[in-house]
mmCIF file of C-alpha atoms and ligand atoms in Angstrom:
data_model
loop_
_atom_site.group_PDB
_atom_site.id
_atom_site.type_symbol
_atom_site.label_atom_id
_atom_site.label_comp_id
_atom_site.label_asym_id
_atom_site.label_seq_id
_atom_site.Cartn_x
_atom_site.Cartn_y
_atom_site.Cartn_z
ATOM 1 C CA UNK A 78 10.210 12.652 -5.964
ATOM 2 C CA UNK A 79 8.052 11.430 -8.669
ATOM 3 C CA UNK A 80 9.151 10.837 -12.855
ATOM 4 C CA UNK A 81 6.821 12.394 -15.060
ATOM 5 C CA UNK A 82 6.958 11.083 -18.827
ATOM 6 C CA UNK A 83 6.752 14.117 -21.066
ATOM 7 C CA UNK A 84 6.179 14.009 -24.414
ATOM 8 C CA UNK A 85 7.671 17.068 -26.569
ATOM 9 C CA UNK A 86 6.170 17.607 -29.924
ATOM 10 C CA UNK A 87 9.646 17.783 -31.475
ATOM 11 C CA UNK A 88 12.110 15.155 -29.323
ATOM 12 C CA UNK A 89 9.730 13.093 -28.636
ATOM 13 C CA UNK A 90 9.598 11.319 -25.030
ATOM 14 C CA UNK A 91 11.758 12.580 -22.038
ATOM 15 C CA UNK A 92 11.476 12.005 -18.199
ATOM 16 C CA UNK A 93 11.561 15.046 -15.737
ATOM 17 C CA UNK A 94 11.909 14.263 -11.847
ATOM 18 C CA UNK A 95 9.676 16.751 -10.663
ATOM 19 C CA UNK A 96 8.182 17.525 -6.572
ATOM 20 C CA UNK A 97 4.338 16.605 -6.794
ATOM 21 C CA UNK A 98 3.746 20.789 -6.077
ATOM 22 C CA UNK A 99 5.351 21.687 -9.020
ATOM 23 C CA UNK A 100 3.700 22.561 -11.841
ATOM 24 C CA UNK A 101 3.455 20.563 -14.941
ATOM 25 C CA UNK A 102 6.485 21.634 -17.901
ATOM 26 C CA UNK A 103 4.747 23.546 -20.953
ATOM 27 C CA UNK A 104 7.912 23.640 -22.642
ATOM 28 C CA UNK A 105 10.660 21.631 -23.860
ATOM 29 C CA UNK A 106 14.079 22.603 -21.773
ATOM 30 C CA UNK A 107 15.999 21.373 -24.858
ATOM 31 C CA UNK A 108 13.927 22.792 -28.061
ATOM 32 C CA UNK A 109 11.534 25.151 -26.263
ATOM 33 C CA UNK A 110 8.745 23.548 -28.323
ATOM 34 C CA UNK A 111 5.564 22.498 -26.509
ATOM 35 C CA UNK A 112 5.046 19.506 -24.403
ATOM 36 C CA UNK A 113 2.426 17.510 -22.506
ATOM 37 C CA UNK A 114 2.836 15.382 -19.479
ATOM 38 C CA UNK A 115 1.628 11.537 -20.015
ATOM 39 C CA UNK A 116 -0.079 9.709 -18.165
ATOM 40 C CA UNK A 117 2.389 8.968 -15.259
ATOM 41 C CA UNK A 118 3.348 5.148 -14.690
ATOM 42 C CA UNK A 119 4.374 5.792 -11.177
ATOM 43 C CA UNK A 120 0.754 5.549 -10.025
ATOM 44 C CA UNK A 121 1.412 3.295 -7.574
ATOM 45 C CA UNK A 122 4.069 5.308 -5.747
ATOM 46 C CA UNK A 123 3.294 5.290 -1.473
ATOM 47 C CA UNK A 124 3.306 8.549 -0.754
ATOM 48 C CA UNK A 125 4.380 8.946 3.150
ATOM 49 C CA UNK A 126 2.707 11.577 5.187
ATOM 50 C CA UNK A 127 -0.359 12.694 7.006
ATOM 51 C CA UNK A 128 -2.499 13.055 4.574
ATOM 52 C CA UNK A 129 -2.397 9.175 4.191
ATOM 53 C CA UNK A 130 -2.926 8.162 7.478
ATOM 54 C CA UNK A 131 -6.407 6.261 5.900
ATOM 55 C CA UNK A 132 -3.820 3.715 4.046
ATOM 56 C CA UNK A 133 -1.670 2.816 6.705
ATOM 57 C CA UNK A 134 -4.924 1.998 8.954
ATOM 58 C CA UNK A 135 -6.149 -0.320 6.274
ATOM 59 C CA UNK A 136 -3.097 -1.942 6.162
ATOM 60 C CA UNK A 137 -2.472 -2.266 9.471
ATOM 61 C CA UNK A 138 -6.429 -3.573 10.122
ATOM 62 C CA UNK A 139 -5.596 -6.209 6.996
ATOM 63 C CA UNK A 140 -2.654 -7.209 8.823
ATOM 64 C CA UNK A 141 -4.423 -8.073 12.245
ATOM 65 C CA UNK A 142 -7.203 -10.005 9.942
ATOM 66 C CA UNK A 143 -4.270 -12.046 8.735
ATOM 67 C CA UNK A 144 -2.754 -12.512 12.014
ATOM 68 C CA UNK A 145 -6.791 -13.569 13.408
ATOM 69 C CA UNK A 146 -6.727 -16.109 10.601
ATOM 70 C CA UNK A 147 -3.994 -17.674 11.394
ATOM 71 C CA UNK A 148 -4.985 -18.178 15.099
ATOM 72 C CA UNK A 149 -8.887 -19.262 13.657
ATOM 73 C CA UNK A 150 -6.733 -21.728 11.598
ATOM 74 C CA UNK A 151 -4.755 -23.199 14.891
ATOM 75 C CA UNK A 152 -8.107 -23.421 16.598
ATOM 76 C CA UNK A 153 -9.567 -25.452 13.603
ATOM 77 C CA UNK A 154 -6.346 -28.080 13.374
ATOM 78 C CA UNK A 155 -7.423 -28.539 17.278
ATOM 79 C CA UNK A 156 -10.767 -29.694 16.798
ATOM 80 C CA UNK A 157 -9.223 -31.890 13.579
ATOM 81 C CA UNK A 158 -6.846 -33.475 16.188
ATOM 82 C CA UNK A 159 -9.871 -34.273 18.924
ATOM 83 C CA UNK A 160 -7.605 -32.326 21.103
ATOM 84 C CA UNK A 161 -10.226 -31.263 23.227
ATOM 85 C CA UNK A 162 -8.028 -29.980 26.323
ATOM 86 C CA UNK A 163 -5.864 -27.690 23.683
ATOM 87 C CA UNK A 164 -8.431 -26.399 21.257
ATOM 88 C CA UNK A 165 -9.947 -25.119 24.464
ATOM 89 C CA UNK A 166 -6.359 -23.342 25.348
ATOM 90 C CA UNK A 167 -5.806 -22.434 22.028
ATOM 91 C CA UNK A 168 -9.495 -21.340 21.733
ATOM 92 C CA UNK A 169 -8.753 -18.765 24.539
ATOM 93 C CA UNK A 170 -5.341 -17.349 23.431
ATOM 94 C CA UNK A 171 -7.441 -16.189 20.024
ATOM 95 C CA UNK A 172 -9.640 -14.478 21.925
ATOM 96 C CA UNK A 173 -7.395 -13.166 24.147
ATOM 97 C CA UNK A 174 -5.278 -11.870 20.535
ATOM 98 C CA UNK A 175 -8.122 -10.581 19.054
ATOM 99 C CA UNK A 176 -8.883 -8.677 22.109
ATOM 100 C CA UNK A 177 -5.648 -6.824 21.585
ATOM 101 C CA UNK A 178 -5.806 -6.653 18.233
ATOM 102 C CA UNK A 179 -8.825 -4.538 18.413
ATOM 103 C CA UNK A 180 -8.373 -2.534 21.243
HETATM 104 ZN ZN1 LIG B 43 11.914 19.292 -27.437
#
């Protein structure tokens, strides 16, 4: 569950643990005097659930571009090495990962 910063008109600043459905306090639950929710600094909460499916893909795509990377980066030190017989093998197991990565 989320902390919402509140900020009542006569106490000043409080935090309220509140679910995401619920609505918003209008009221102070110590002085009853009015109060308005600030701008929440838990922004960057990850919210699990279907509804963020579209997050998890990007992460999981920006994961297999490291991963690609990496194996680009093996087949580069190869060809730096003259290595001709294993830049060709380790030419083939990239492609052969980024197969899988993408299927
Ligand atoms: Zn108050």
């Amino acid at each position: 569950m989320p902390i919402y910063d509140y900020e009542c008109e006569n106490c000043g600043r409080f935090e309220k643990m509140q679910r995401i459905s619920e609505e918003p306090l209008k009221e102070c639950p110590n002085c009853h005097g009015q109060v308005h929710r600030m701008i929440s600094k838990n922004v960057g909460i990850v919210f699990k659930g279907s509804g963020f499916y579209k997050t998890d893909s990007q992460e999981r795509a920006k994961d297999k571009a490291r991963m690609i990377n990496r194996e680009r980066q093996k087949d580069n030190e190869a060809i730096l090495d003259r290595d001709v017989k294993s830049y060709v093998n380790q030419s083939e197991s990239t492609t052969q990962k980024i197969q899988e990565a993408s299927s």
